[in-house]
Coordinates of C-alpha atoms and ligand atoms in Angstrom, one line a residue:
M426 CA -34.3 51.7 21.2
K427 CA -36.5 51.1 24.3
K428 CA -34.9 49.3 27.2
I429 CA -36.5 46.1 28.0
L430 CA -37.8 46.6 31.3
E431 CA -39.7 50.1 29.5
M432 CA -41.2 47.6 27.1
L433 CA -42.5 45.3 30.1
T434 CA -43.7 48.5 32.1
E435 CA -45.7 49.2 28.8
E436 CA -47.6 46.0 28.4
M437 CA -48.3 45.9 32.1
A438 CA -49.4 49.4 32.0
K439 CA -52.0 48.7 29.2
A440 CA -53.2 45.6 31.3
F441 CA -53.7 47.8 34.3
E442 CA -55.5 50.1 32.3
K443 CA -57.8 47.7 30.5
A444 CA -58.7 45.9 34.1
G445 CA -59.8 49.7 35.1
Y446 CA -56.4 50.6 37.3
D447 CA -54.3 53.3 36.8
G448 CA -51.8 52.6 34.2
A449 CA -48.8 53.7 36.3
L450 CA -49.2 50.9 39.0
G451 CA -47.9 48.7 35.9
K452 CA -44.0 49.3 37.2
V453 CA -42.2 46.1 36.3
T454 CA -38.5 45.3 37.9
L455 CA -36.3 42.5 37.7
S456 CA -37.0 39.8 39.8
N457 CA -36.0 39.4 43.6
R458 CA -36.9 36.1 43.5
P459 CA -35.1 34.4 40.4
D460 CA -35.7 31.1 41.1
L461 CA -39.7 32.0 40.9
C462 CA -39.8 34.5 38.0
E463 CA -37.7 36.9 35.5
Y464 CA -39.7 39.8 36.6
Q465 CA -42.7 41.1 39.0
C466 CA -44.8 44.0 39.6
N467 CA -46.1 45.3 42.5
G468 CA -48.6 47.5 41.1
A469 CA -51.9 45.5 42.8
M470 CA -50.0 46.3 46.3
A471 CA -49.7 49.8 45.7
G472 CA -53.6 50.2 44.2
A473 CA -54.8 48.5 46.9
K474 CA -55.6 51.3 49.2
Q475 CA -56.7 53.7 46.3
Y476 CA -59.2 51.0 45.2
K477 CA -60.0 49.7 48.5
K478 CA -59.9 46.3 47.3
A479 CA -57.7 43.3 48.1
P480 CA -54.4 43.1 46.3
I481 CA -54.6 39.3 44.9
I482 CA -58.3 40.4 43.4
I483 CA -56.4 43.5 41.2
A484 CA -53.4 41.0 40.1
E485 CA -55.8 38.6 39.0
E486 CA -57.9 40.9 37.0
V487 CA -54.1 41.9 35.6
A488 CA -53.4 39.0 34.9
D489 CA -56.3 37.8 33.1
Q490 CA -55.8 40.9 30.7
L491 CA -52.3 39.3 29.7
A492 CA -53.8 35.9 28.6
D493 CA -52.6 36.4 25.5
S494 CA -49.9 39.1 25.7
K495 CA -47.3 38.4 23.2
V496 CA -44.8 39.9 25.6
F497 CA -45.1 38.0 28.8
G498 CA -45.2 34.3 28.6
E499 CA -46.2 33.4 32.1
V500 CA -48.3 35.8 34.5
T501 CA -49.2 34.6 37.8
A502 CA -51.0 36.6 40.3
V503 CA -49.7 35.2 44.0
A504 CA -50.5 35.9 47.8
P505 CA -50.7 38.5 48.7
G506 CA -50.8 40.5 45.4
F507 CA -47.9 40.2 43.5
L508 CA -47.4 39.7 39.9
N509 CA -44.8 37.0 38.9
L510 CA -43.6 37.5 35.6
K511 CA -41.9 35.8 32.6
V512 CA -41.0 37.0 29.4
S513 CA -42.4 34.7 26.2
E514 CA -39.3 33.3 24.3
A515 CA -40.7 34.8 21.3
F516 CA -40.5 38.5 22.5
L517 CA -37.1 37.7 23.9
L518 CA -35.6 36.5 20.6
S519 CA -37.1 39.9 18.9
Y520 CA -35.7 42.0 21.6
L521 CA -32.2 40.3 20.8
E522 CA -32.9 40.7 17.0
E523 CA -33.0 44.2 17.6
M524 CA -30.2 44.8 19.7
E525 CA -27.8 43.3 17.8
A526 CA -28.8 44.6 14.5
D527 CA -27.8 48.2 16.3
A528 CA -24.3 49.3 16.4
K529 CA -24.7 49.7 20.3
F530 CA -26.7 47.3 20.9
G531 CA -29.7 49.0 21.7
L532 CA -28.5 52.0 24.0
E533 CA -30.0 55.3 23.0
M534 CA -27.8 58.1 22.1
P535 CA -28.2 61.6 23.7
E536 CA -30.6 64.4 22.1
K537 CA -28.0 66.4 22.9
P538 CA -24.1 65.2 23.7
K539 CA -22.7 66.3 26.2
K540 CA -19.2 67.6 26.0
I541 CA -17.2 66.4 29.3
I542 CA -13.5 67.1 30.5
I543 CA -12.3 64.4 32.5
D544 CA -9.4 65.2 34.9
Y545 CA -7.9 62.2 35.9
G546 CA -4.2 61.6 35.7
G547 CA -2.8 64.1 38.6
A548 CA 1.0 63.0 37.8
N549 CA 3.8 65.1 39.2
V550 CA 6.7 65.9 37.3
A551 CA 10.3 64.3 37.8
K552 CA 8.5 62.0 40.8
P553 CA 7.7 58.3 39.6
L554 CA 4.0 57.1 39.9
H555 CA 2.9 55.5 42.4
V556 CA 0.1 53.2 43.6
G557 CA -2.0 56.3 44.3
H558 CA -1.7 57.4 40.9
I559 CA -3.0 53.8 39.4
R560 CA -6.8 54.2 40.6
A561 CA -6.7 57.9 39.2
A562 CA -5.4 56.8 36.1
V563 CA -7.8 53.6 35.6
I564 CA -11.1 54.8 36.9
G565 CA -10.7 58.0 34.9
E566 CA -9.8 56.2 31.9
S567 CA -12.8 54.0 32.2
I568 CA -15.2 56.9 32.9
K569 CA -14.2 58.8 29.5
R570 CA -14.7 55.4 27.7
I571 CA -17.7 54.8 29.1
C572 CA -19.2 58.3 28.5
R573 CA -17.8 58.4 24.9
Y574 CA -19.4 55.0 24.3
A575 CA -22.6 56.7 25.4
G576 CA -22.3 59.0 22.8
H577 CA -20.7 62.2 24.7
E578 CA -18.1 63.9 23.4
V579 CA -15.1 63.5 25.8
I580 CA -11.6 65.0 26.5
G581 CA -9.2 63.6 28.7
D582 CA -6.7 66.1 30.2
V583 CA -3.5 64.6 32.2
H584 CA -2.9 67.7 34.6
L585 CA 0.5 67.2 35.1
G586 CA 1.5 68.4 38.8
D587 CA 4.6 70.4 37.0
W588 CA 4.8 74.0 38.3
G589 CA 5.0 74.3 42.1
L590 CA 8.1 73.7 44.5
Q591 CA 8.7 69.9 43.4
M592 CA 10.3 71.5 40.2
G593 CA 12.7 74.1 42.3
L594 CA 13.4 71.3 44.2
V595 CA 14.9 69.3 41.2
I596 CA 16.6 72.2 39.9
T597 CA 18.8 73.0 43.0
G598 CA 19.4 69.3 43.3
L599 CA 20.9 69.3 40.0
Q600 CA 22.5 72.6 40.2
D601 CA 24.5 71.2 43.6
R602 CA 25.5 67.8 41.3
Q603 CA 25.9 69.5 38.3
P604 CA 27.0 73.1 39.3
D605 CA 29.0 74.1 35.7
L606 CA 25.9 73.5 33.5
V607 CA 25.1 76.9 31.2
Y608 CA 21.6 76.6 32.5
F609 CA 22.3 78.6 35.7
D610 CA 24.8 80.8 34.1
E611 CA 22.9 83.9 34.2
T612 CA 25.1 85.7 31.7
Y613 CA 24.8 83.0 29.2
Q614 CA 23.1 84.3 25.8
G615 CA 23.6 81.1 23.0
E616 CA 21.1 78.3 22.2
Y617 CA 20.5 75.6 25.1
P618 CA 21.6 72.0 24.5
T619 CA 18.6 69.9 23.1
E620 CA 20.0 67.2 24.7
A621 CA 18.5 67.0 28.6
P622 CA 22.1 66.9 31.2
F623 CA 20.1 63.7 33.0
T624 CA 18.3 60.9 32.4
I625 CA 14.9 59.6 34.2
S626 CA 17.0 57.2 36.1
E627 CA 18.8 60.0 37.6
L628 CA 15.7 62.7 37.8
E629 CA 14.0 60.1 39.8
E630 CA 17.3 60.1 42.2
I631 CA 17.5 63.9 42.6
Y632 CA 13.7 64.8 43.4
P633 CA 13.6 62.9 46.8
A634 CA 17.2 63.6 47.9
A635 CA 16.5 67.1 47.3
S636 CA 12.9 67.1 48.8
A637 CA 14.8 65.1 52.1
K638 CA 17.2 67.7 52.2
S639 CA 14.7 70.4 52.2
K640 CA 12.4 69.0 54.9
E641 CA 15.8 69.3 57.4
D642 CA 17.9 72.0 55.9
P643 CA 15.8 75.5 55.8
E644 CA 18.5 77.0 53.7
Y645 CA 18.3 74.3 50.9
K646 CA 14.6 75.1 51.4
A647 CA 15.1 78.9 50.4
R648 CA 17.2 77.9 47.5
A649 CA 14.5 75.6 46.3
M650 CA 12.0 78.2 46.7
E651 CA 13.9 80.9 45.3
A652 CA 14.4 78.4 42.2
T653 CA 10.8 78.1 41.8
R654 CA 10.4 81.7 41.8
K655 CA 13.1 82.2 38.9
L656 CA 11.4 79.5 37.1
Q657 CA 8.2 80.8 37.5
S658 CA 9.1 84.4 36.7
G659 CA 10.9 83.2 33.1
V660 CA 14.3 83.3 33.7
P661 CA 15.9 81.5 30.9
G662 CA 18.1 78.6 31.7
Y663 CA 15.6 77.7 34.0
R664 CA 13.2 77.7 32.1
A665 CA 15.2 75.6 29.7
L666 CA 16.0 72.9 32.1
W667 CA 12.0 72.6 33.4
K668 CA 11.3 71.7 29.4
H669 CA 14.1 68.9 29.8
I670 CA 12.5 67.7 32.9
L671 CA 9.2 68.0 31.2
A672 CA 10.2 66.1 28.2
V673 CA 12.1 63.4 29.8
S674 CA 9.0 63.0 32.5
V675 CA 6.4 63.0 30.0
A676 CA 8.1 60.1 27.9
D677 CA 8.4 58.1 31.0
L678 CA 5.2 58.6 32.0
K679 CA 3.2 58.2 28.6
K680 CA 5.4 54.8 28.4
N681 CA 4.0 53.8 32.1
Y682 CA 0.2 54.8 31.2
G683 CA 0.6 53.4 28.2
S684 CA 1.2 49.9 29.8
L685 CA -1.8 50.2 31.5
N686 CA -3.7 50.9 28.3
V687 CA -4.1 55.0 29.5
E688 CA -4.1 57.4 26.8
F689 CA -4.7 61.2 27.5
D690 CA -6.0 63.7 25.0
L691 CA -4.4 67.0 26.8
W692 CA -1.0 66.8 28.4
K693 CA -1.7 70.2 30.0
G694 CA 0.0 70.5 33.3
E695 CA -0.5 73.8 36.3
S696 CA 2.3 75.5 34.2
D697 CA 0.0 75.9 31.3
V698 CA -1.9 78.3 33.2
H699 CA 0.8 80.5 34.8
D700 CA -0.2 83.4 32.4
L701 CA -3.5 83.7 33.1
I702 CA -3.4 84.1 37.0
P703 CA -2.5 88.0 37.0
D704 CA -5.5 88.6 35.0
M705 CA -7.8 86.1 37.1
V706 CA -6.5 87.2 40.1
A707 CA -7.1 91.1 39.0
Y708 CA -10.7 90.2 37.8
M709 CA -11.4 88.6 41.5
K710 CA -10.4 91.6 43.1
E711 CA -12.3 94.3 41.0
E712 CA -15.5 92.3 41.4
G713 CA -15.5 92.1 44.8
Y714 CA -15.0 88.4 45.6
A715 CA -11.6 88.4 46.9
H716 CA -10.6 90.2 50.0
E717 CA -7.5 90.3 52.0
S718 CA -6.9 88.6 55.1
E719 CA -4.3 88.1 57.2
G720 CA -2.2 89.3 54.2
A721 CA -3.5 86.6 52.2
L722 CA -5.9 86.9 49.4
V723 CA -9.3 84.8 49.8
V724 CA -12.4 84.2 48.3
D725 CA -15.2 83.6 51.2
V726 CA -17.3 80.4 49.8
K727 CA -18.6 79.5 53.4
E728 CA -22.7 79.2 53.0
E729 CA -25.8 79.6 55.3
T730 CA -26.8 75.7 55.0
D731 CA -23.3 74.5 55.7
T732 CA -23.3 72.2 58.5
K733 CA -19.5 72.1 58.8
E734 CA -16.9 75.0 58.4
I735 CA -16.0 75.6 54.8
P736 CA -12.8 77.6 55.1
P737 CA -12.2 80.8 52.5
C738 CA -10.9 79.7 49.2
M739 CA -7.1 81.2 49.5
I740 CA -6.1 82.6 45.6
L741 CA -2.5 84.1 46.6
K742 CA -0.9 83.5 49.8
S743 CA 0.6 86.2 51.7
D744 CA 3.9 86.5 49.9
G745 CA 2.3 86.8 46.4
A746 CA 3.0 83.4 45.3
S747 CA 0.0 81.2 43.6
L748 CA -1.2 78.1 45.1
Y749 CA -2.7 74.5 44.0
N750 CA -6.1 76.6 44.1
T751 CA -4.9 79.1 41.9
T752 CA -3.7 76.9 39.1
D753 CA -7.0 74.8 39.5
L754 CA -9.1 77.7 39.3
A755 CA -7.1 79.2 36.7
T756 CA -7.6 76.1 34.9
I757 CA -11.3 75.8 35.0
L758 CA -11.1 79.8 33.3
E759 CA -9.0 78.0 30.7
R760 CA -11.3 74.9 30.1
M761 CA -13.9 77.2 29.8
N762 CA -12.2 79.6 27.2
L763 CA -10.9 76.5 25.0
Y764 CA -13.7 74.0 25.3
H765 CA -16.7 75.4 26.5
P766 CA -17.4 72.0 28.7
D767 CA -20.8 71.0 29.7
A768 CA -19.2 69.4 32.7
I769 CA -15.5 68.7 34.4
I770 CA -15.2 65.6 36.3
Y771 CA -12.2 65.3 38.4
V772 CA -10.9 61.6 39.8
V773 CA -8.8 62.5 42.4
D774 CA -8.1 61.0 46.1
K775 CA -11.2 61.3 48.2
R776 CA -9.1 63.3 50.8
Q777 CA -9.0 66.4 48.6
D778 CA -12.8 66.4 48.9
L779 CA -13.1 69.5 50.9
Y780 CA -10.2 71.2 48.7
F781 CA -12.6 71.0 45.4
E782 CA -15.7 71.6 47.7
Q783 CA -13.9 75.0 48.2
V784 CA -12.5 75.5 44.7
F785 CA -15.6 74.9 42.8
R786 CA -17.7 77.2 45.1
C787 CA -15.3 80.0 43.8
A788 CA -15.4 79.1 40.4
R789 CA -19.8 79.4 40.9
K790 CA -19.1 82.7 43.0
T791 CA -16.9 84.5 41.0
R792 CA -18.8 83.1 37.6
L793 CA -15.3 81.9 35.8
V794 CA -18.2 78.5 35.0
K795 CA -21.9 79.1 33.7
P796 CA -24.4 78.5 36.5
E797 CA -25.3 75.2 34.4
T798 CA -21.5 73.9 34.0
E799 CA -21.3 71.0 36.0
L800 CA -18.5 70.5 38.2
K801 CA -17.8 67.0 39.6
F802 CA -15.7 65.3 42.4
L803 CA -15.2 61.8 42.0
G804 CA -13.3 61.0 44.9
F805 CA -11.4 57.5 45.4
G806 CA -10.5 55.7 48.3
T807 CA -7.1 54.2 49.0
M808 CA -6.0 50.9 47.9
N809 CA -4.8 48.9 50.9
G810 CA -2.3 46.3 51.6
K811 CA -3.8 42.9 53.4
D812 CA -3.2 44.4 56.9
G813 CA -5.8 47.2 55.7
K814 CA -2.9 49.8 55.4
P815 CA -2.0 52.0 52.0
F816 CA 0.0 49.5 49.9
K817 CA 3.7 49.5 50.7
T818 CA 6.4 47.6 49.0
R819 CA 7.8 44.4 51.2
E820 CA 10.2 46.6 52.6
G821 CA 7.4 49.2 53.8
G822 CA 8.4 51.9 51.3
V823 CA 5.9 53.7 48.7
M824 CA 5.6 51.1 45.6
R825 CA 6.0 52.4 42.4
L826 CA 3.4 51.8 39.6
E827 CA 5.8 50.6 37.2
N828 CA 6.7 47.8 39.9
L829 CA 3.6 46.9 41.0
I830 CA 2.6 45.9 37.1
R831 CA 5.5 43.9 37.2
E832 CA 5.0 42.1 39.6
T833 CA 1.3 41.4 38.4
K834 CA 3.1 40.5 35.4
D835 CA 5.0 37.7 37.1
E836 CA 2.7 36.4 38.9
M837 CA 0.3 36.0 36.1
Y838 CA 3.1 34.5 33.9
Q839 CA 3.3 31.3 36.7
K840 CA -0.3 31.2 36.5
I841 CA -0.3 31.3 33.2
I842 CA 2.1 28.4 32.3
E843 CA 1.4 26.5 35.3
G844 CA -0.5 23.0 34.2
R845 CA -0.9 25.1 30.2
H846 CA 0.8 24.1 27.1
I847 CA 1.5 27.1 25.7
P848 CA 4.9 28.3 24.4
E849 CA 6.5 30.7 26.5
E850 CA 7.0 33.4 23.9
E851 CA 3.2 33.5 23.9
A852 CA 2.6 33.3 27.4
K853 CA 4.7 36.5 28.1
Q854 CA 2.4 38.1 25.6
V855 CA -0.6 36.6 27.2
A856 CA 0.7 37.5 30.5
E857 CA 1.1 40.9 30.0
I858 CA -2.7 41.2 28.6
V859 CA -4.7 39.2 31.7
A860 CA -2.4 40.9 34.1
V861 CA -3.7 44.7 33.0
S862 CA -7.1 43.2 33.2
A863 CA -6.4 42.1 37.2
L864 CA -5.2 45.6 37.7
K865 CA -8.1 47.5 36.6
Y866 CA -10.7 44.8 37.6
G867 CA -9.6 44.5 41.0
D868 CA -10.3 48.2 40.9
L869 CA -12.9 49.2 38.9
S870 CA -15.0 45.9 40.4
N871 CA -15.4 47.9 43.5
Q872 CA -17.1 51.6 43.7
A873 CA -14.8 54.3 43.1
S874 CA -15.3 56.1 46.5
K875 CA -14.6 53.1 48.9
D876 CA -11.3 51.8 50.2
Y877 CA -9.9 48.1 48.9
I878 CA -7.2 45.6 49.1
F879 CA -5.4 45.0 46.6
D880 CA -4.6 40.9 46.9
I881 CA -2.1 40.1 44.2
D882 CA -3.6 36.1 44.3
R883 CA -7.0 36.5 44.5
F884 CA -7.0 39.3 41.4
T885 CA -4.5 37.0 39.2
S886 CA -7.2 33.8 39.8
F887 CA -8.9 32.5 36.9
E888 CA -12.2 31.7 39.2
G889 CA -14.2 33.9 40.9
D890 CA -15.0 37.6 40.8
T891 CA -11.7 39.0 38.3
G892 CA -10.2 40.1 35.8
P893 CA -8.8 37.0 33.9
Y894 CA -12.0 35.0 34.9
I895 CA -13.7 37.4 32.4
L896 CA -11.1 36.9 29.8
Y897 CA -11.3 33.1 30.4
T898 CA -14.9 33.3 29.1
I899 CA -14.0 35.4 26.4
V900 CA -11.3 33.0 25.5
R901 CA -13.6 30.0 26.0
I902 CA -16.2 31.4 23.7
K903 CA -13.4 32.4 20.9
S904 CA -12.1 29.1 20.9
I905 CA -15.6 27.4 20.3
L906 CA -16.5 30.0 17.4
T907 CA -12.9 29.2 16.2
K908 CA -13.7 25.6 15.7
Y909 CA -16.8 26.1 14.6
K910 CA -15.5 27.9 11.5
E911 CA -12.9 24.5 11.4
Q912 CA -15.8 22.5 10.9
G913 CA -16.9 24.7 8.0
G914 CA -19.2 26.9 9.4
N915 CA -19.9 30.5 9.0
L916 CA -20.4 33.1 11.7
S917 CA -22.1 35.2 8.9
E918 CA -24.6 33.2 8.0
V919 CA -25.8 32.5 12.1
S920 CA -29.0 33.9 13.2
L921 CA -30.4 33.7 17.0
K922 CA -33.0 31.8 18.0
A923 CA -35.6 31.3 20.6
A924 CA -34.2 30.1 23.8
Q925 CA -34.8 26.3 24.2
N926 CA -33.6 25.6 27.9
E927 CA -33.5 27.5 31.0
S928 CA -29.6 28.4 30.9
E929 CA -30.3 29.6 27.5
K930 CA -32.7 32.1 28.4
A931 CA -31.3 33.2 31.4
L932 CA -28.0 34.2 29.3
M933 CA -30.7 35.8 26.7
L934 CA -32.1 37.6 29.5
Q935 CA -29.0 38.9 30.8
L936 CA -27.8 40.3 27.5
T937 CA -30.9 42.2 27.3
Q938 CA -29.6 44.3 30.3
F939 CA -26.6 45.6 28.4
N940 CA -28.2 48.7 27.3
A941 CA -29.8 49.8 30.7
M942 CA -26.6 48.9 32.5
M943 CA -24.3 50.8 30.0
A944 CA -26.9 53.8 30.5
A945 CA -26.7 54.2 34.1
A946 CA -22.5 53.1 34.3
C947 CA -22.4 56.3 32.1
E948 CA -25.4 58.5 34.2
E949 CA -23.8 57.5 37.6
T950 CA -20.0 57.7 36.4
A951 CA -19.8 54.2 37.3
P952 CA -17.3 51.4 36.1
H953 CA -18.2 48.7 38.8
K954 CA -21.7 48.6 37.5
V955 CA -20.2 47.7 34.0
C956 CA -17.6 45.0 36.0
A957 CA -20.6 43.7 37.9
Y958 CA -23.0 42.8 34.8
I959 CA -20.0 41.5 33.3
Y960 CA -19.3 39.1 35.8
D961 CA -23.2 37.8 36.2
L962 CA -22.7 37.6 31.9
A963 CA -20.2 35.6 32.1
N964 CA -21.9 33.3 35.1
A965 CA -24.9 33.0 33.3
F966 CA -23.0 32.3 30.0
N967 CA -20.7 29.1 31.7
H968 CA -24.0 27.9 32.9
F969 CA -24.9 27.6 29.7
Y970 CA -22.3 26.0 28.5
H971 CA -22.0 23.2 30.4
E972 CA -25.6 22.8 29.9
T973 CA -25.3 22.7 26.3
K974 CA -24.6 20.7 23.9
I975 CA -23.1 23.2 21.5
L976 CA -20.9 22.1 18.7
G977 CA -22.0 18.5 18.7
E978 CA -25.6 19.7 18.1
E979 CA -27.1 17.9 15.4
D980 CA -29.6 19.9 14.3
A981 CA -27.4 22.3 11.8
S982 CA -30.2 25.0 12.4
R983 CA -30.1 25.0 16.0
K984 CA -26.9 24.9 16.5
A985 CA -26.2 28.0 14.2
G986 CA -28.7 29.6 16.5
L987 CA -26.3 28.8 19.6
I988 CA -23.3 30.1 18.0
A989 CA -24.9 33.2 17.1
L990 CA -25.8 33.5 20.7
L991 CA -22.4 33.2 21.5
V992 CA -21.2 35.9 19.0
L993 CA -23.4 38.0 20.7
T994 CA -22.3 37.5 24.1
R995 CA -18.7 37.6 23.0
D996 CA -19.5 41.2 21.5
I997 CA -21.3 42.6 24.4
L998 CA -18.4 41.2 26.7
E999 CA -15.7 42.7 24.9
T1000 CA -17.8 45.9 24.7
C1001 CA -17.6 45.9 28.1
I1002 CA -14.0 45.2 28.6
D1003 CA -12.8 47.8 26.5
V1004 CA -14.6 50.4 28.3
L1005 CA -13.0 49.1 31.2
G1006 CA -9.8 49.9 29.4
F1007 CA -8.8 45.8 28.7
S1008 CA -8.6 43.7 26.1
A1009 CA -8.7 39.7 25.6
P1010 CA -6.1 37.7 24.3
E1011 CA -7.1 35.3 22.0
R1012 CA -6.3 32.3 23.5
M1013 CA -4.7 31.6 26.8
Ligands
LIG1144 N1 -1.0 66.4 40.9 C1 -1.6 66.4 42.3 C2 -1.6 65.1 43.5 O1 -0.7 64.1 43.1 C3 -3.2 65.7 41.7 C4 -3.6 66.5 40.5 C5 -5.4 66.2 40.7 N2 -6.2 67.1 40.1 C6 -6.0 68.5 39.9 N3 -7.0 68.9 39.1 N4 -5.9 69.1 41.0 O2 -1.9 65.1 44.2

C-alpha cells in the first residue's frame, strides 16, 4: 500500500501537469504550520524561476485544477506562492480502511527481504551485567523487532565475551579457593562432575577479586594468562571447568535479559570461533594481506582519503596470542559461512567506533565478506547519572543491571499504589510491566548515538514523553473498549466513519503516518522514531478523548465509528510498543 504522502504527491503532480507545469514540482510534505493546514506543497515557489512567473500565479492555477479533487478537501494558494492543503474526510477514511484491512497497516514488504545478523549482547561471562549492557540489549532488541516487522529475516546473536583473560582469571581465582578440585589434577582420567563447583554469586565474587589481584600482582597475572592459554589449548580439566562457568553464567544472563524481554536466537560467543583462527590467519598471510610488524601480525587498513590516522588491524600479538580483533574477524568468517547474511549490524558502545572501523576494513580487504555485504556499526552513547557522568550506584560503584531493574520496579510500584485502588498483588505485576516500559522508553526515545541522563523520577512518570504515559493511554483505550462490550457492543461489528471534528481528524491523520514511520525506523535503524511517533499518537488520542463523547454518544452508528477508531489506535500503539520490546497491562 502506498504511503499517504506518495498518494498526495501523485494527486498534486497531476494538478501541476494539468496546469501545464512539470509534475515533479508537486511534492507534498507535512505542514510546518499545523495551525493553518495539514499538508503543504512548495512546488510553485520552486517553479517560479523555471517558468518566469510569479509563484502565486502558478499556485493559483494549480489550486484551480484541484477544485473538485477527491483527495484534497481544501487547497489554498497563499502569498508568496505556497499551497496549503487539507485532505478530504472521505479520502482519509478510505486510506484508514485500507490500512485497517492490511496485516501490517499498509507497510510494504520488501521485494527481496534481507538476511540481517544483529550482534547486540556483548555480555561477558562470569561478570555481572552492568548498565552499559542495558543499552546494547534494549536498542539491539528493538532494531531486531523493527527489521523483522518490516519483513526482513533477522538473527540476534548475544556474542558473549567467553574466551579471553577473564576466563583465566576466574579459573585461577577458583584454584586458590578450591585447589583440590579434580579439574586441576592433570593426571585425572575419569568423568568430570556434572554439577558446577560454584554458584552464580560465588562466580560473581571470584572475578572482581581475581581481576583486582592481577592488577597488583604480576605473578598472579602470569598465572591467569597461563590458565587462559591452557584453556584455549584444550586442557580437559580447564575446558570442563569453563563449561561450568559458561552454563552457570548463561542461565543467569538469560534470567536478566528475560526480565527485559530481550531474547537472542544465538547464544554464541568468542570461543565458538577459536578453531577457525589458525586457518584464517594462514589465509591472510598466504594472500599477502597480513605482514609482520614489530613481531605482531597486522593488516594495513589505512586509506588515502583518511583524514585521521587509522592504525593497522592487529591479527596476532607478538606472542602469537589472538585478540579481540581476531575473534571478531573469525566471527565474521563464521557468520558468512553459516548464515550468508546481507548485513551484520553491531550494537556496541560508540567508544569502540575506531576498533570496528579497523575490523570492517580488514574484513573487506581480506575478502571475508562479499563486496555487497553491509557491515554496520551502530554505536550508542553513555547512560549518565544526573551529574552528567556515567551512571553509578549511590555509593559510587558500578550499578548492576539487576539492581537498576529492581529500583525501577520499586519506584513504579510506589507510583502505582499512590492514590489508586488496585490490589497489592496486581499492583506488583503491573509495576513489573510498566517498569520495563519506563526503562526501555527512557533509553529508546533518545537517538542511540547520544548520551542520555537516566532520571528514574522522570522515566517512571505517567505524564510527559515516557513509557508509562504511553501505557496509560493504551490502558485508557482498553478500558473504554471493555465498557463498550459491557454495554452490549460488539467490537467485530464496528466500522470506521468519516471524521466529524478537528481532534478526531487529527488522530486519524496521525494514524496514517504509521507505515511511513515504520519504514524509516527500519531503514535508518532508529527506534527513537517509533517513540516520537507514539508520543504524538498518544497526545493526539488524549486530545481527541477529552473533546469527544464516546461511550455517551447517542447515535449508535457514530458511536460504533468512534469505537472502531479506538480499536485501530490501540492496535497501532500495541504494534509499536511490541517492536520497542515492551507490552501494556490490561489495567493500571
Ligand atoms: N564483550 C564486549 C564488551 O563488553 C562487547 C562485544 C561487542 N560485540 C562484538 N562483536 N565485539 O565490551
